[in-house]
């Protein structure tokens, strides 16, 4: 059946491919048929996932502190037993063989039977153990999710797979990052959720907030994802398909043309140099940053190093990751943001206790100050990496003067411990703060007195100014970067920093959105940090811009109290 769904566009571009339904490692999974020739490899995939989870549980056992309560190791032992019980480890293999079904489905079907048996048990303690069965199954599903199985559509390079999910966590996206998918579509999510940001960083078309896509689309349906308009076409007719194939090749041509600008300096028509930096999530993203000709890393979201794992990365592991990025940037500045965990970026991939209101809870610097040993290990790792190039340290979600002071005190402590051990580091390391809470934007002198630079996180600034959860598609229509309050805070922060001679950048999604390039230049911004995939398009816009033309119009945008008028003025600015 041919139909069209509308959602929020996440990342520009068009992709055409076949639907691959996935679960977000939760217990709703796709059921699809495995071709006879692929049954053996599907069983191998299942076995490999079991083996991986066995390894995780072994690792967990090895890390149990001596003083941990006895229940803890009993619980890990129980999970190991459940995993090795033939109901979960053997029967799904038989199901895959006899029914030619995918491993996820076989596993969940078995789990359902097992959970029913638990329900019949009278002893309340034993009955509750079904939660452990679910947790073990979730672990195996997660391991399978990282290694999607063959589907009938995965037959050639041209036939791309498009992930269709109800919801995906940022941790899930990191797993998908290792595979070559053509696009992503989800029922839930807002355009500046971290899941969406990661999809954008992959440079592939994606749409979120499609509501019923996961329910309506079947495995292997032919899909067109128009990430520009947020339109998903299911089972298109040949004329529509032809039209989109044409548009797709036009977009590819435009991308190729942009590549020629890689080493052209980003200078406006009236000669003002503009700095364009890249945002990265994982050390390997540094390649994309270099390919896009970024002048530095303006935001390294380090929390992604902490995801999809049961234990925290050690100081040494972190040091190596930071050093690799710093070395790869060959003397260009690398702004490493300290751990911004919490809200939609839960450490364990979203199953932890996030608190009653996660976005307002123990997130980012609040979490780090509550867990100083984690923060100190990260600070030491960043400092150790600082001797391999030019490192800047950026602290997220600051709102209070005492948070700045405590952060700086812990930094001094980390520095002292390194100095004592004669470990070299850059003693002149610059420390900056994210301006992403309205309170911070309204109390700038407090930040400017104590820090060396500022970076505006527009994603959170908008979320907290307008009181809308950036991950919630039901309020996505209220997420408005052009709201007068948002524009006022952004312009005020840029202008105040410029007046005080303090370095200021924007590293939220507004920096990589062409709609706002000229407006931000008009507000006085000279340093943008964005996903590498956006960088050359923003550069091209800058090359065609004269600053002299912007001032008056952007001031008018700032004064406008009427949304329609604001949009007209923006259109004029961009014409
Ligand atoms: C922001 O809030 O704009 C930002 C850059 O940080 P993150 O998107 O990681 O919250
Ligand atoms: Mg933020």
Coordinates of C-alpha atoms and ligand atoms in Angstrom, one line a residue:
X1 CA 0.0 0.0 0.0
X2 CA 1.3 3.4 -0.9
X3 CA 1.1 6.2 1.7
X4 CA 3.0 9.2 3.0
X5 CA 3.9 10.2 6.6
X6 CA 5.0 13.6 7.9
X7 CA 7.5 14.2 10.7
X8 CA 10.2 16.6 11.7
X9 CA 13.2 16.8 9.3
X10 CA 16.4 16.0 11.1
X11 CA 19.1 15.9 8.4
X12 CA 19.0 17.1 4.9
X13 CA 19.2 14.8 1.9
X14 CA 17.2 12.1 0.3
X15 CA 17.6 8.4 0.7
X16 CA 15.8 5.6 -1.0
X17 CA 16.0 2.1 0.4
X18 CA 14.2 -0.7 2.2
X19 CA 12.7 -0.6 5.7
X20 CA 14.5 -2.5 8.4
X21 CA 12.4 -2.5 11.6
X22 CA 14.3 -2.5 14.8
X23 CA 13.6 -2.3 18.4
X24 CA 15.5 0.1 20.6
X25 CA 16.9 -2.8 22.5
X26 CA 13.6 -2.8 24.4
X27 CA 11.3 -5.7 24.2
X28 CA 9.3 -4.8 21.1
X29 CA 11.2 -6.5 18.2
X30 CA 10.6 -7.0 14.6
X31 CA 9.7 -10.4 13.2
X32 CA 11.0 -11.2 9.8
X33 CA 11.9 -14.2 7.7
X34 CA 15.4 -15.3 7.2
X35 CA 16.2 -16.9 3.8
X36 CA 17.2 -20.6 4.1
X37 CA 20.8 -19.9 3.1
X38 CA 21.2 -17.3 5.9
X39 CA 19.9 -19.5 8.7
X40 CA 23.3 -20.7 9.8
X41 CA 24.7 -17.1 9.9
X42 CA 21.6 -16.0 11.9
X43 CA 22.3 -18.7 14.5
X44 CA 26.0 -17.6 14.6
X45 CA 24.8 -14.0 15.2
X46 CA 22.7 -15.2 18.0
X47 CA 25.5 -17.2 19.5
X48 CA 27.9 -14.3 19.2
X49 CA 25.4 -12.0 21.0
X50 CA 25.2 -14.6 23.9
X51 CA 29.0 -14.8 24.0
X52 CA 29.2 -11.0 24.1
X53 CA 26.8 -10.8 27.1
X54 CA 28.7 -13.7 28.8
X55 CA 31.8 -11.5 28.5
X56 CA 30.0 -8.5 29.8
X57 CA 28.8 -10.4 32.9
X58 CA 32.3 -11.8 33.4
X59 CA 33.7 -8.3 33.3
X60 CA 31.1 -7.2 35.7
X61 CA 32.0 -10.0 38.2
X62 CA 35.7 -8.9 37.9
X63 CA 34.8 -5.3 38.8
X64 CA 32.7 -6.0 41.9
X65 CA 34.4 -4.1 44.7
X66 CA 35.4 -6.1 47.7
X67 CA 33.1 -4.1 50.0
X68 CA 30.0 -4.5 47.7
X69 CA 27.0 -6.1 49.3
X70 CA 26.8 -9.9 48.8
X71 CA 23.5 -9.5 46.9
X72 CA 25.3 -7.8 44.1
X73 CA 27.5 -10.7 43.1
X74 CA 24.5 -13.0 43.7
X75 CA 22.6 -11.0 41.2
X76 CA 25.3 -11.2 38.6
X77 CA 25.6 -15.0 39.2
X78 CA 21.9 -15.2 38.7
X79 CA 22.0 -13.4 35.4
X80 CA 24.8 -15.7 34.2
X81 CA 22.7 -18.7 35.1
X82 CA 19.6 -17.3 33.3
X83 CA 21.7 -16.6 30.2
X84 CA 23.1 -20.2 30.2
X85 CA 19.7 -21.9 30.8
X86 CA 18.8 -23.8 27.7
X87 CA 15.5 -22.1 27.5
X88 CA 17.2 -18.9 26.4
X89 CA 20.5 -20.2 25.0
X90 CA 19.3 -23.3 23.1
X91 CA 15.6 -23.1 22.2
X92 CA 15.9 -19.9 20.2
X93 CA 18.5 -21.6 18.0
X94 CA 16.0 -24.3 17.2
X95 CA 13.3 -21.8 16.5
X96 CA 15.6 -19.9 14.0
X97 CA 16.3 -23.2 12.3
X98 CA 12.7 -24.5 12.2
X99 CA 10.8 -21.3 11.6
X100 CA 13.5 -19.3 9.7
X101 CA 12.8 -16.3 11.9
X102 CA 15.2 -13.6 13.1
X103 CA 17.2 -14.1 16.3
X104 CA 15.5 -11.2 18.2
X105 CA 12.1 -12.7 17.6
X106 CA 13.1 -16.2 18.6
X107 CA 14.6 -14.9 21.8
X108 CA 11.7 -12.7 22.8
X109 CA 9.2 -15.5 22.0
X110 CA 11.1 -17.8 24.4
X111 CA 11.3 -15.1 27.0
X112 CA 7.5 -14.6 26.9
X113 CA 7.0 -18.3 27.6
X114 CA 9.5 -18.2 30.5
X115 CA 8.0 -15.1 32.1
X116 CA 4.6 -16.8 32.0
X117 CA 6.0 -19.7 34.0
X118 CA 7.4 -17.3 36.6
X119 CA 3.9 -15.7 36.9
X120 CA 2.6 -19.0 38.0
X121 CA 5.1 -19.3 40.9
X122 CA 3.7 -18.7 44.4
X123 CA 6.8 -17.5 46.2
X124 CA 6.8 -13.7 45.6
X125 CA 10.6 -13.6 45.7
X126 CA 11.0 -16.1 42.9
X127 CA 8.0 -14.6 41.0
X128 CA 9.8 -11.3 40.9
X129 CA 12.9 -12.9 39.3
X130 CA 11.1 -12.5 35.9
X131 CA 12.5 -9.0 36.0
X132 CA 16.0 -10.5 35.9
X133 CA 15.0 -12.6 32.9
X134 CA 13.9 -9.5 31.1
X135 CA 17.1 -7.7 31.9
X136 CA 19.2 -10.6 30.6
X137 CA 17.1 -10.7 27.4
X138 CA 17.5 -6.9 27.0
X139 CA 21.3 -7.3 27.2
X140 CA 21.2 -10.0 24.4
X141 CA 18.9 -7.8 22.3
X142 CA 21.3 -4.9 22.7
X143 CA 24.2 -7.1 21.6
X144 CA 22.1 -8.2 18.5
X145 CA 21.1 -4.6 17.8
X146 CA 24.8 -3.7 17.4
X147 CA 25.0 -6.4 14.8
X148 CA 21.9 -6.4 12.6
X149 CA 21.3 -9.6 10.8
X150 CA 20.9 -10.2 7.1
X151 CA 17.5 -9.3 5.6
X152 CA 16.3 -10.1 2.2
X153 CA 16.9 -6.5 1.2
X154 CA 20.6 -6.5 2.0
X155 CA 21.6 -7.7 -1.4
X156 CA 23.5 -4.9 -3.0
X157 CA 25.1 -1.5 -2.3
X158 CA 22.3 0.3 -4.1
X159 CA 19.6 -1.3 -2.0
X160 CA 20.2 0.6 1.2
X161 CA 18.6 -0.2 4.5
X162 CA 16.6 2.4 6.4
X163 CA 16.2 1.9 10.1
X164 CA 12.6 2.2 11.2
X165 CA 12.1 2.4 15.0
X166 CA 9.6 3.6 17.5
X167 CA 12.3 5.4 19.4
X168 CA 16.1 5.2 19.6
X169 CA 18.3 6.4 22.4
X170 CA 21.5 8.2 21.8
X171 CA 23.3 5.1 23.0
X172 CA 21.5 3.0 20.3
X173 CA 22.5 5.5 17.7
X174 CA 26.2 5.1 18.7
X175 CA 25.8 1.4 18.0
X176 CA 24.2 2.1 14.6
X177 CA 27.0 4.5 13.8
X178 CA 29.2 1.5 13.1
X179 CA 27.0 0.3 10.2
X180 CA 26.3 1.7 6.8
X181 CA 22.6 2.5 6.9
X182 CA 20.9 4.7 4.4
X183 CA 18.7 6.6 6.8
X184 CA 16.7 6.6 10.0
X185 CA 13.1 7.3 10.8
X186 CA 11.5 7.2 14.3
X187 CA 8.0 7.7 15.7
X188 CA 9.2 9.8 18.7
X189 CA 11.9 12.4 19.2
X190 CA 12.5 16.1 18.6
X191 CA 14.9 17.6 16.1
X192 CA 17.5 18.7 18.6
X193 CA 17.4 15.5 20.7
X194 CA 20.7 13.9 21.0
X195 CA 19.5 11.0 18.9
X196 CA 18.7 13.4 16.1
X197 CA 22.0 15.2 16.5
X198 CA 23.8 11.9 16.1
X199 CA 21.8 11.0 13.0
X200 CA 22.8 14.4 11.6
X201 CA 26.4 13.7 12.4
X202 CA 26.2 10.6 10.3
X203 CA 25.3 12.8 7.4
X204 CA 22.4 10.6 6.4
X205 CA 18.8 11.6 5.9
X206 CA 16.6 11.1 9.0
X207 CA 13.1 12.0 10.2
X208 CA 11.8 11.9 13.7
X209 CA 8.3 12.4 15.2
X210 CA 6.5 10.2 12.6
X211 CA 4.1 8.9 15.2
X212 CA 3.0 5.6 13.7
X213 CA 5.7 4.7 11.2
X214 CA 7.0 1.7 13.2
X215 CA 3.5 0.3 13.3
X216 CA 2.5 1.0 9.7
X217 CA 5.6 0.1 7.9
X218 CA 6.5 -3.5 7.2
X219 CA 10.0 -5.0 7.0
X220 CA 11.4 -4.6 3.5
X221 CA 8.9 -1.9 2.3
X222 CA 10.5 0.5 -0.2
X223 CA 10.9 3.9 1.4
X224 CA 11.8 7.4 0.3
X225 CA 13.2 9.5 3.2
X226 CA 13.1 13.2 2.4
X227 CA 15.2 14.6 5.3
X228 CA 14.8 18.1 3.9
X229 CA 11.0 18.2 4.2
X230 CA 10.4 15.6 6.8
X231 CA 8.4 13.5 4.4
X232 CA 8.4 9.7 4.3
X233 CA 7.0 8.0 1.3
X234 CA 6.1 4.3 1.6
X235 CA 5.9 2.1 -1.4
X236 CA 6.2 5.0 -3.9
X237 CA 4.9 4.6 -7.4
X238 CA 7.5 4.7 -10.2
X239 CA 6.9 8.3 -11.2
X240 CA 7.5 9.6 -7.7
X241 CA 10.5 7.3 -7.3
X242 CA 12.0 8.7 -10.5
X243 CA 11.4 12.3 -9.4
X244 CA 13.2 11.6 -6.1
X245 CA 16.1 9.8 -7.8
X246 CA 16.6 12.9 -9.9
X247 CA 16.5 15.2 -6.8
X248 CA 18.9 12.8 -5.1
X249 CA 21.5 13.1 -7.8
X250 CA 21.1 16.9 -7.9
X251 CA 21.8 17.0 -4.1
X252 CA 24.9 14.8 -4.6
X253 CA 26.2 17.2 -7.3
X254 CA 25.7 20.1 -4.9
X255 CA 27.6 18.3 -2.2
X256 CA 30.5 17.6 -4.6
X257 CA 30.7 21.3 -5.5
X258 CA 30.8 22.3 -1.9
X259 CA 33.8 20.0 -1.4
X260 CA 35.9 22.4 -3.5
X261 CA 35.6 25.0 -0.7
X262 CA 37.4 22.8 1.8
X263 CA 40.5 24.9 2.0
X264 CA 39.0 28.2 1.1
X265 CA 39.2 30.6 4.1
X266 CA 35.7 31.5 5.5
X267 CA 35.8 35.2 4.9
X268 CA 32.8 37.5 4.3
X269 CA 32.6 39.7 1.2
X270 CA 33.8 42.6 3.3
X271 CA 36.8 40.7 4.4
X272 CA 35.9 39.6 8.0
X273 CA 37.4 36.2 8.9
X274 CA 34.9 33.8 10.4
X275 CA 36.0 30.7 12.4
X276 CA 34.3 27.4 11.6
X277 CA 34.8 24.6 14.0
X278 CA 33.4 21.0 14.2
X279 CA 31.3 19.2 16.8
X280 CA 32.3 15.6 17.3
X281 CA 30.9 12.7 19.4
X282 CA 33.6 10.0 19.1
X283 CA 37.3 10.2 18.3
X284 CA 36.9 8.7 14.9
X285 CA 34.6 11.7 13.9
X286 CA 37.8 13.8 13.8
X287 CA 38.3 12.5 10.2
X288 CA 35.1 14.1 9.1
X289 CA 36.1 17.3 10.8
X290 CA 39.4 17.4 8.9
X291 CA 37.8 16.5 5.6
X292 CA 35.4 19.4 6.0
X293 CA 38.4 21.7 6.6
X294 CA 37.3 22.6 10.2
X295 CA 39.6 25.1 12.0
X296 CA 39.4 23.2 15.2
X297 CA 37.0 21.1 17.3
X298 CA 34.6 23.5 18.9
X299 CA 32.7 20.8 20.9
X300 CA 33.8 17.2 21.7
X301 CA 30.8 15.6 23.4
X302 CA 32.8 13.2 25.6
X303 CA 29.8 11.5 27.2
X304 CA 29.5 9.2 24.2
X305 CA 32.7 7.5 25.3
X306 CA 30.8 6.5 28.4
X307 CA 27.9 4.8 26.7
X308 CA 27.0 1.2 25.8
X309 CA 29.2 -0.2 28.5
X310 CA 28.8 -1.4 32.0
X311 CA 31.9 0.2 33.5
X312 CA 33.2 3.7 33.2
X313 CA 36.2 4.3 30.9
X314 CA 39.4 4.5 33.0
X315 CA 41.5 7.7 33.1
X316 CA 44.0 6.0 30.8
X317 CA 41.4 5.0 28.3
X318 CA 40.0 8.5 28.2
X319 CA 43.4 10.0 27.9
X320 CA 44.1 7.9 24.9
X321 CA 40.9 9.0 23.2
X322 CA 41.5 12.7 23.9
X323 CA 45.1 12.5 22.9
X324 CA 44.2 10.8 19.6
X325 CA 41.8 13.6 18.7
X326 CA 44.3 16.3 19.8
X327 CA 47.1 14.7 17.8
X328 CA 44.9 14.2 14.7
X329 CA 44.0 17.9 14.7
X330 CA 47.8 18.8 14.5
X331 CA 47.9 21.9 16.7
X332 CA 44.4 23.2 15.8
X333 CA 42.3 23.9 19.0
X334 CA 40.3 21.0 20.4
X335 CA 37.5 22.0 22.9
X336 CA 36.8 19.0 25.1
X337 CA 33.5 19.3 26.9
X338 CA 33.4 17.5 30.3
X339 CA 30.9 14.8 30.8
X340 CA 27.3 15.9 30.0
X341 CA 25.5 12.8 31.2
X342 CA 21.9 12.6 32.3
X343 CA 18.5 13.5 30.7
X344 CA 18.4 11.6 27.4
X345 CA 22.0 10.6 27.7
X346 CA 21.8 8.0 30.4
X347 CA 25.0 6.1 31.2
X348 CA 23.5 2.7 30.7
X349 CA 21.7 3.5 27.5
X350 CA 18.5 4.7 29.1
X351 CA 17.4 2.1 31.5
X352 CA 18.8 3.8 34.7
X353 CA 16.9 5.8 37.2
X354 CA 16.7 9.2 35.6
X355 CA 15.0 11.0 38.4
X356 CA 11.5 12.6 38.3
X357 CA 12.4 15.2 35.7
X358 CA 15.6 14.2 34.0
X359 CA 16.2 17.4 32.0
X360 CA 16.1 19.4 35.2
X361 CA 17.9 16.8 37.3
X362 CA 21.3 15.6 38.0
X363 CA 22.8 16.3 34.6
X364 CA 26.2 17.4 33.2
X365 CA 28.2 19.5 35.7
X366 CA 25.7 18.8 38.4
X367 CA 26.4 15.1 38.0
X368 CA 30.2 15.6 37.9
X369 CA 30.2 17.7 41.1
X370 CA 28.1 15.0 42.8
X371 CA 30.6 12.3 41.6
X372 CA 33.9 14.1 42.0
X373 CA 36.0 11.0 41.5
X374 CA 34.5 10.6 38.0
X375 CA 35.1 14.2 37.2
X376 CA 38.7 14.2 38.5
X377 CA 39.6 11.2 36.4
X378 CA 38.2 13.0 33.3
X379 CA 40.0 16.3 34.2
X380 CA 43.3 14.5 34.6
X381 CA 42.8 12.7 31.3
X382 CA 42.1 15.9 29.5
X383 CA 45.0 17.7 31.1
X384 CA 47.3 14.8 30.2
X385 CA 46.1 15.1 26.6
X386 CA 46.8 18.9 26.6
X387 CA 50.5 18.5 26.1
X388 CA 49.9 16.9 22.6
X389 CA 48.4 20.0 21.0
X390 CA 46.0 22.9 21.9
X391 CA 43.3 21.7 24.3
X392 CA 40.5 23.9 25.7
X393 CA 38.2 22.6 28.5
X394 CA 34.5 23.4 28.3
X395 CA 32.0 22.9 31.2
X396 CA 28.4 22.2 30.4
X397 CA 25.2 23.4 32.1
X398 CA 26.7 25.9 34.5
X399 CA 24.2 28.1 36.3
X400 CA 25.7 29.1 39.6
X401 CA 28.9 30.9 40.6
X402 CA 29.6 28.1 43.1
X403 CA 29.5 25.5 40.3
X404 CA 32.2 27.4 38.4
X405 CA 34.2 27.8 41.6
X406 CA 33.9 24.1 42.5
X407 CA 34.8 23.0 38.9
X408 CA 37.9 25.2 38.9
X409 CA 38.9 23.9 42.4
X410 CA 38.6 20.4 41.1
X411 CA 40.7 21.3 38.1
X412 CA 43.4 22.8 40.3
X413 CA 43.3 19.5 42.4
X414 CA 43.7 17.5 39.2
X415 CA 46.6 19.8 38.1
X416 CA 48.3 19.5 41.5
X417 CA 48.1 15.7 41.4
X418 CA 49.7 15.6 38.0
X419 CA 52.4 18.1 39.0
X420 CA 53.2 16.0 42.0
X421 CA 53.6 12.9 39.8
X422 CA 55.7 15.0 37.3
X423 CA 53.2 14.4 34.5
X424 CA 53.4 17.2 32.0
X425 CA 50.3 19.2 30.9
X426 CA 49.5 22.6 29.5
X427 CA 49.6 24.9 32.4
X428 CA 47.9 27.7 30.4
X429 CA 44.8 25.6 29.5
X430 CA 41.8 27.7 28.8
X431 CA 38.6 26.9 30.6
X432 CA 35.2 27.9 29.2
X433 CA 31.6 27.6 30.1
X434 CA 28.5 26.6 28.1
X435 CA 25.8 29.2 28.1
X436 CA 22.8 27.0 27.8
X437 CA 20.6 27.8 30.8
X438 CA 18.8 31.1 30.7
X439 CA 20.1 32.0 34.1
X440 CA 23.7 31.8 32.7
X441 CA 22.8 34.1 29.8
X442 CA 21.3 36.6 32.2
X443 CA 24.2 36.5 34.6
X444 CA 27.1 36.7 32.2
X445 CA 29.5 38.9 34.2
X446 CA 29.7 36.0 36.7
X447 CA 31.0 33.8 33.9
X448 CA 33.2 36.3 32.3
X449 CA 35.1 37.1 35.5
X450 CA 36.0 33.4 36.1
X451 CA 36.3 31.8 32.7
X452 CA 38.4 32.2 29.5
X453 CA 35.7 31.7 26.9
X454 CA 32.0 31.0 26.4
X455 CA 30.1 28.7 24.1
X456 CA 26.3 29.0 23.6
X457 CA 24.5 25.7 23.6
X458 CA 21.3 26.8 21.7
X459 CA 19.7 23.3 22.0
X460 CA 19.4 23.5 25.7
X461 CA 19.1 27.2 25.8
X462 CA 15.9 26.9 23.8
X463 CA 14.7 23.9 25.8
X464 CA 15.1 25.7 29.1
X465 CA 13.9 29.1 27.9
X466 CA 10.7 27.8 26.4
X467 CA 10.2 24.9 28.9
X468 CA 9.8 22.3 26.3
X469 CA 11.6 18.9 26.4
X470 CA 13.8 18.8 23.3
X471 CA 13.2 15.0 23.0
X472 CA 9.4 15.2 23.2
X473 CA 7.7 15.2 19.7
X474 CA 4.3 16.2 21.2
X475 CA 5.7 19.7 21.9
X476 CA 8.2 19.8 19.0
X477 CA 6.1 22.5 17.3
X478 CA 6.8 24.8 20.3
X479 CA 10.6 24.4 19.9
X480 CA 11.3 27.7 18.2
X481 CA 14.8 29.2 17.8
X482 CA 13.1 32.4 16.5
X483 CA 11.1 33.0 19.7
X484 CA 11.9 36.6 20.8
X485 CA 13.1 35.5 24.2
X486 CA 15.6 33.0 22.6
X487 CA 16.9 35.5 20.2
X488 CA 17.3 38.1 22.9
X489 CA 19.3 35.7 25.1
X490 CA 21.5 34.7 22.1
X491 CA 22.1 38.2 20.9
X492 CA 22.7 39.6 24.4
X493 CA 25.3 36.8 25.1
X494 CA 27.2 37.4 21.9
X495 CA 27.2 41.2 22.2
X496 CA 28.1 41.2 25.9
X497 CA 31.0 38.8 25.3
X498 CA 32.2 40.9 22.3
X499 CA 32.1 44.1 24.3
X500 CA 34.1 42.4 27.1
X501 CA 36.6 41.0 24.6
X502 CA 35.8 37.5 25.6
X503 CA 35.9 34.7 23.1
X504 CA 32.4 33.5 22.2
X505 CA 31.1 30.7 20.0
X506 CA 27.8 29.0 19.3
X507 CA 28.0 25.2 19.3
X508 CA 24.3 24.3 19.4
X509 CA 22.4 23.2 16.3
X510 CA 21.6 26.9 15.3
X511 CA 25.3 27.2 14.4
X512 CA 24.9 24.7 11.6
X513 CA 21.5 25.7 10.3
X514 CA 21.8 27.9 7.2
X515 CA 18.6 29.7 8.2
X516 CA 20.5 31.4 11.1
X517 CA 24.0 31.9 9.7
X518 CA 23.4 35.5 8.6
X519 CA 21.3 36.4 11.7
X520 CA 24.1 35.1 14.0
X521 CA 26.7 37.1 12.0
X522 CA 24.5 40.1 12.3
X523 CA 24.4 39.7 16.1
X524 CA 28.2 39.8 16.0
X525 CA 29.1 36.1 16.1
X526 CA 32.5 35.2 14.5
X527 CA 32.9 31.6 15.7
X528 CA 30.6 28.8 14.8
X529 CA 30.9 25.1 15.7
X530 CA 28.7 22.5 14.0
X531 CA 28.6 19.0 12.6
X532 CA 31.2 18.5 9.9
X533 CA 28.4 17.6 7.4
X534 CA 27.1 21.2 7.6
X535 CA 30.3 23.1 7.6
X536 CA 30.9 23.6 3.9
X537 CA 27.4 24.8 3.3
X538 CA 27.7 27.4 6.1
X539 CA 31.0 28.4 4.6
X540 CA 29.5 28.9 1.2
X541 CA 26.8 31.2 2.8
X542 CA 29.5 33.2 4.6
X543 CA 31.4 33.7 1.4
X544 CA 28.3 35.3 -0.2
X545 CA 27.6 37.5 2.8
X546 CA 28.5 41.1 3.4
X547 CA 28.4 42.0 7.1
X548 CA 27.6 45.6 6.4
X549 CA 24.2 44.5 5.0
X550 CA 23.2 42.5 8.1
X551 CA 23.3 44.8 11.0
X552 CA 20.2 46.8 10.5
X553 CA 18.1 43.8 9.4
X554 CA 19.2 41.5 12.3
X555 CA 18.5 44.4 14.8
X556 CA 15.0 44.5 13.3
X557 CA 14.6 40.7 13.7
X558 CA 15.5 41.2 17.4
X559 CA 12.9 43.9 17.8
X560 CA 10.2 42.0 16.1
X561 CA 7.5 40.6 18.4
X562 CA 5.4 39.0 15.6
X563 CA 6.4 35.5 14.5
X564 CA 5.3 36.0 10.9
X565 CA 7.1 39.3 10.6
X566 CA 10.2 37.7 12.1
X567 CA 10.2 35.0 9.4
X568 CA 9.7 37.5 6.7
X569 CA 12.7 39.5 7.9
X570 CA 14.8 36.3 8.1
X571 CA 13.8 35.4 4.5
X572 CA 14.9 38.9 3.5
X573 CA 18.2 38.5 5.4
X574 CA 18.8 35.2 3.5
X575 CA 17.8 36.4 0.1
Ligands
LIG1 C1 23.5 22.5 23.3 O1 22.8 22.3 24.3 O2 23.2 23.4 22.4 C2 24.7 21.8 23.1 C3 25.6 22.1 22.2 O3 24.9 20.7 23.9 P1 24.1 19.3 23.8 O4 23.4 19.4 22.5 O5 25.1 18.2 23.8 O6 23.2 19.3 25.0
LIG2 MG1 23.5 21.2 25.9

